[in-house]
Amino acid sequence: MELPKFRYNNLSASCNFCDRTRNPHPEFKDEPIVTTRLVVNQKKLEVCINCYCELTDAADASKKPLNLLIEEKINLIRILNKKSNL
């Protein structure tokens, strides 16, 4: 996977993993989050810089490919969403 390009000041930004729309940093709390777009299995995802860094750290620690970890996280979110809708 190539290095992502992060977008700043996108007022409609939201993370597919943590659902943030606002910057959690106290000094930048009124600014939108910084995101990048990733394509995994022909699906476009918008991921914040915090989640992306967590995923790359986890990939490095586990020696798993980043794409595989993203797919696992997507599947886990899908399962949890189904569980909460019951």
PDB file of C-alpha atoms in Angstrom:
ATOM      1  CA  MET A   1       0.000   0.000   0.000  1.00  0.00           C
ATOM      2  CA  GLU A   2       1.369   3.409  -0.947  1.00  0.00           C
ATOM      3  CA  LEU A   3       1.698   6.215   1.561  1.00  0.00           C
ATOM      4  CA  PRO A   4      -1.592   8.064   1.972  1.00  0.00           C
ATOM      5  CA  LYS A   5      -2.144  11.762   1.393  1.00  0.00           C
ATOM      6  CA  PHE A   6      -3.924  13.330   4.340  1.00  0.00           C
ATOM      7  CA  ARG A   7      -6.542  16.031   3.803  1.00  0.00           C
ATOM      8  CA  TYR A   8      -6.896  18.972   6.152  1.00  0.00           C
ATOM      9  CA  ASN A   9      -9.842  21.339   6.711  1.00  0.00           C
ATOM     10  CA  ASN A  10     -12.421  19.034   5.132  1.00  0.00           C
ATOM     11  CA  LEU A  11     -15.627  20.098   6.904  1.00  0.00           C
ATOM     12  CA  SER A  12     -17.417  16.868   5.971  1.00  0.00           C
ATOM     13  CA  ALA A  13     -14.609  14.594   7.205  1.00  0.00           C
ATOM     14  CA  SER A  14     -15.503  11.591   9.345  1.00  0.00           C
ATOM     15  CA  CYS A  15     -13.612   8.432  10.210  1.00  0.00           C
ATOM     16  CA  ASN A  16     -15.108   5.068   9.249  1.00  0.00           C
ATOM     17  CA  PHE A  17     -13.459   3.460  12.262  1.00  0.00           C
ATOM     18  CA  CYS A  18     -13.867   5.841  15.220  1.00  0.00           C
ATOM     19  CA  ASP A  19     -16.757   7.961  13.836  1.00  0.00           C
ATOM     20  CA  ARG A  20     -14.984  11.186  14.801  1.00  0.00           C
ATOM     21  CA  THR A  21     -15.842  14.339  12.907  1.00  0.00           C
ATOM     22  CA  ARG A  22     -14.001  16.832  15.100  1.00  0.00           C
ATOM     23  CA  ASN A  23     -10.353  16.994  16.054  1.00  0.00           C
ATOM     24  CA  PRO A  24      -9.856  15.492  19.552  1.00  0.00           C
ATOM     25  CA  HIS A  25      -6.751  17.591  20.251  1.00  0.00           C
ATOM     26  CA  PRO A  26      -7.664  20.344  22.770  1.00  0.00           C
ATOM     27  CA  GLU A  27      -5.877  23.080  20.818  1.00  0.00           C
ATOM     28  CA  PHE A  28      -7.703  22.181  17.599  1.00  0.00           C
ATOM     29  CA  LYS A  29     -11.105  21.137  18.964  1.00  0.00           C
ATOM     30  CA  ASP A  30     -13.021  23.400  16.556  1.00  0.00           C
ATOM     31  CA  GLU A  31     -11.316  21.978  13.465  1.00  0.00           C
ATOM     32  CA  PRO A  32     -12.368  18.913  11.484  1.00  0.00           C
ATOM     33  CA  ILE A  33     -10.265  15.787  11.738  1.00  0.00           C
ATOM     34  CA  VAL A  34      -7.420  15.081   9.343  1.00  0.00           C
ATOM     35  CA  THR A  35      -8.334  12.148   7.100  1.00  0.00           C
ATOM     36  CA  THR A  36      -7.148  10.077   4.188  1.00  0.00           C
ATOM     37  CA  ARG A  37      -9.027   7.882   1.763  1.00  0.00           C
ATOM     38  CA  LEU A  38      -8.057   4.227   1.475  1.00  0.00           C
ATOM     39  CA  VAL A  39      -9.358   1.633  -0.958  1.00  0.00           C
ATOM     40  CA  VAL A  40      -9.681  -1.867   0.477  1.00  0.00           C
ATOM     41  CA  ASN A  41     -11.478  -4.607  -1.484  1.00  0.00           C
ATOM     42  CA  GLN A  42     -12.894  -2.040  -3.920  1.00  0.00           C
ATOM     43  CA  LYS A  43     -14.453  -0.153  -0.983  1.00  0.00           C
ATOM     44  CA  LYS A  44     -13.455   3.451  -0.260  1.00  0.00           C
ATOM     45  CA  LEU A  45     -12.836   4.266   3.387  1.00  0.00           C
ATOM     46  CA  GLU A  46     -12.167   7.583   5.065  1.00  0.00           C
ATOM     47  CA  VAL A  47      -9.762   7.101   7.966  1.00  0.00           C
ATOM     48  CA  CYS A  48      -8.529   9.704  10.436  1.00  0.00           C
ATOM     49  CA  ILE A  49      -4.835  10.171  11.055  1.00  0.00           C
ATOM     50  CA  ASN A  50      -5.157   8.729  14.587  1.00  0.00           C
ATOM     51  CA  CYS A  51      -6.752   5.468  13.416  1.00  0.00           C
ATOM     52  CA  TYR A  52      -4.292   5.214  10.526  1.00  0.00           C
ATOM     53  CA  CYS A  53      -1.319   5.531  12.901  1.00  0.00           C
ATOM     54  CA  GLU A  54      -2.826   2.911  15.245  1.00  0.00           C
ATOM     55  CA  LEU A  55      -3.309   0.544  12.304  1.00  0.00           C
ATOM     56  CA  THR A  56       0.249   1.002  11.014  1.00  0.00           C
ATOM     57  CA  ASP A  57       1.651   0.483  14.528  1.00  0.00           C
ATOM     58  CA  ALA A  58      -0.414  -2.708  14.901  1.00  0.00           C
ATOM     59  CA  ALA A  59       0.723  -3.924  11.468  1.00  0.00           C
ATOM     60  CA  ASP A  60       4.368  -3.339  12.382  1.00  0.00           C
ATOM     61  CA  ALA A  61       4.002  -5.061  15.768  1.00  0.00           C
ATOM     62  CA  SER A  62       2.147  -8.092  14.411  1.00  0.00           C
ATOM     63  CA  LYS A  63       4.075  -8.316  11.118  1.00  0.00           C
ATOM     64  CA  LYS A  64       0.723  -8.518   9.298  1.00  0.00           C
ATOM     65  CA  PRO A  65       0.021  -6.548   6.123  1.00  0.00           C
ATOM     66  CA  LEU A  66      -1.844  -3.292   6.698  1.00  0.00           C
ATOM     67  CA  ASN A  67      -4.595  -4.302   4.249  1.00  0.00           C
ATOM     68  CA  LEU A  68      -5.292  -7.459   6.260  1.00  0.00           C
ATOM     69  CA  LEU A  69      -5.615  -5.526   9.518  1.00  0.00           C
ATOM     70  CA  ILE A  70      -7.959  -3.015   7.882  1.00  0.00           C
ATOM     71  CA  GLU A  71     -10.128  -5.846   6.523  1.00  0.00           C
ATOM     72  CA  GLU A  72     -10.236  -7.484   9.976  1.00  0.00           C
ATOM     73  CA  LYS A  73     -11.252  -4.205  11.598  1.00  0.00           C
ATOM     74  CA  ILE A  74     -13.976  -3.613   8.986  1.00  0.00           C
ATOM     75  CA  ASN A  75     -15.346  -7.110   9.598  1.00  0.00           C
ATOM     76  CA  LEU A  76     -15.292  -6.627  13.360  1.00  0.00           C
ATOM     77  CA  ILE A  77     -17.164  -3.317  13.078  1.00  0.00           C
ATOM     78  CA  ARG A  78     -19.712  -4.975  10.790  1.00  0.00           C
ATOM     79  CA  ILE A  79     -20.266  -7.791  13.325  1.00  0.00           C
ATOM     80  CA  LEU A  80     -20.610  -5.371  16.228  1.00  0.00           C
ATOM     81  CA  ASN A  81     -23.081  -3.230  14.286  1.00  0.00           C
ATOM     82  CA  LYS A  82     -25.224  -6.289  13.542  1.00  0.00           C
ATOM     83  CA  LYS A  83     -25.096  -7.284  17.204  1.00  0.00           C
ATOM     84  CA  SER A  84     -26.208  -3.826  18.364  1.00  0.00           C
ATOM     85  CA  ASN A  85     -29.156  -3.816  15.942  1.00  0.00           C
ATOM     86  CA  LEU A  86     -30.652  -6.984  17.423  1.00  0.00           C
TER      87      LEU A  86
END
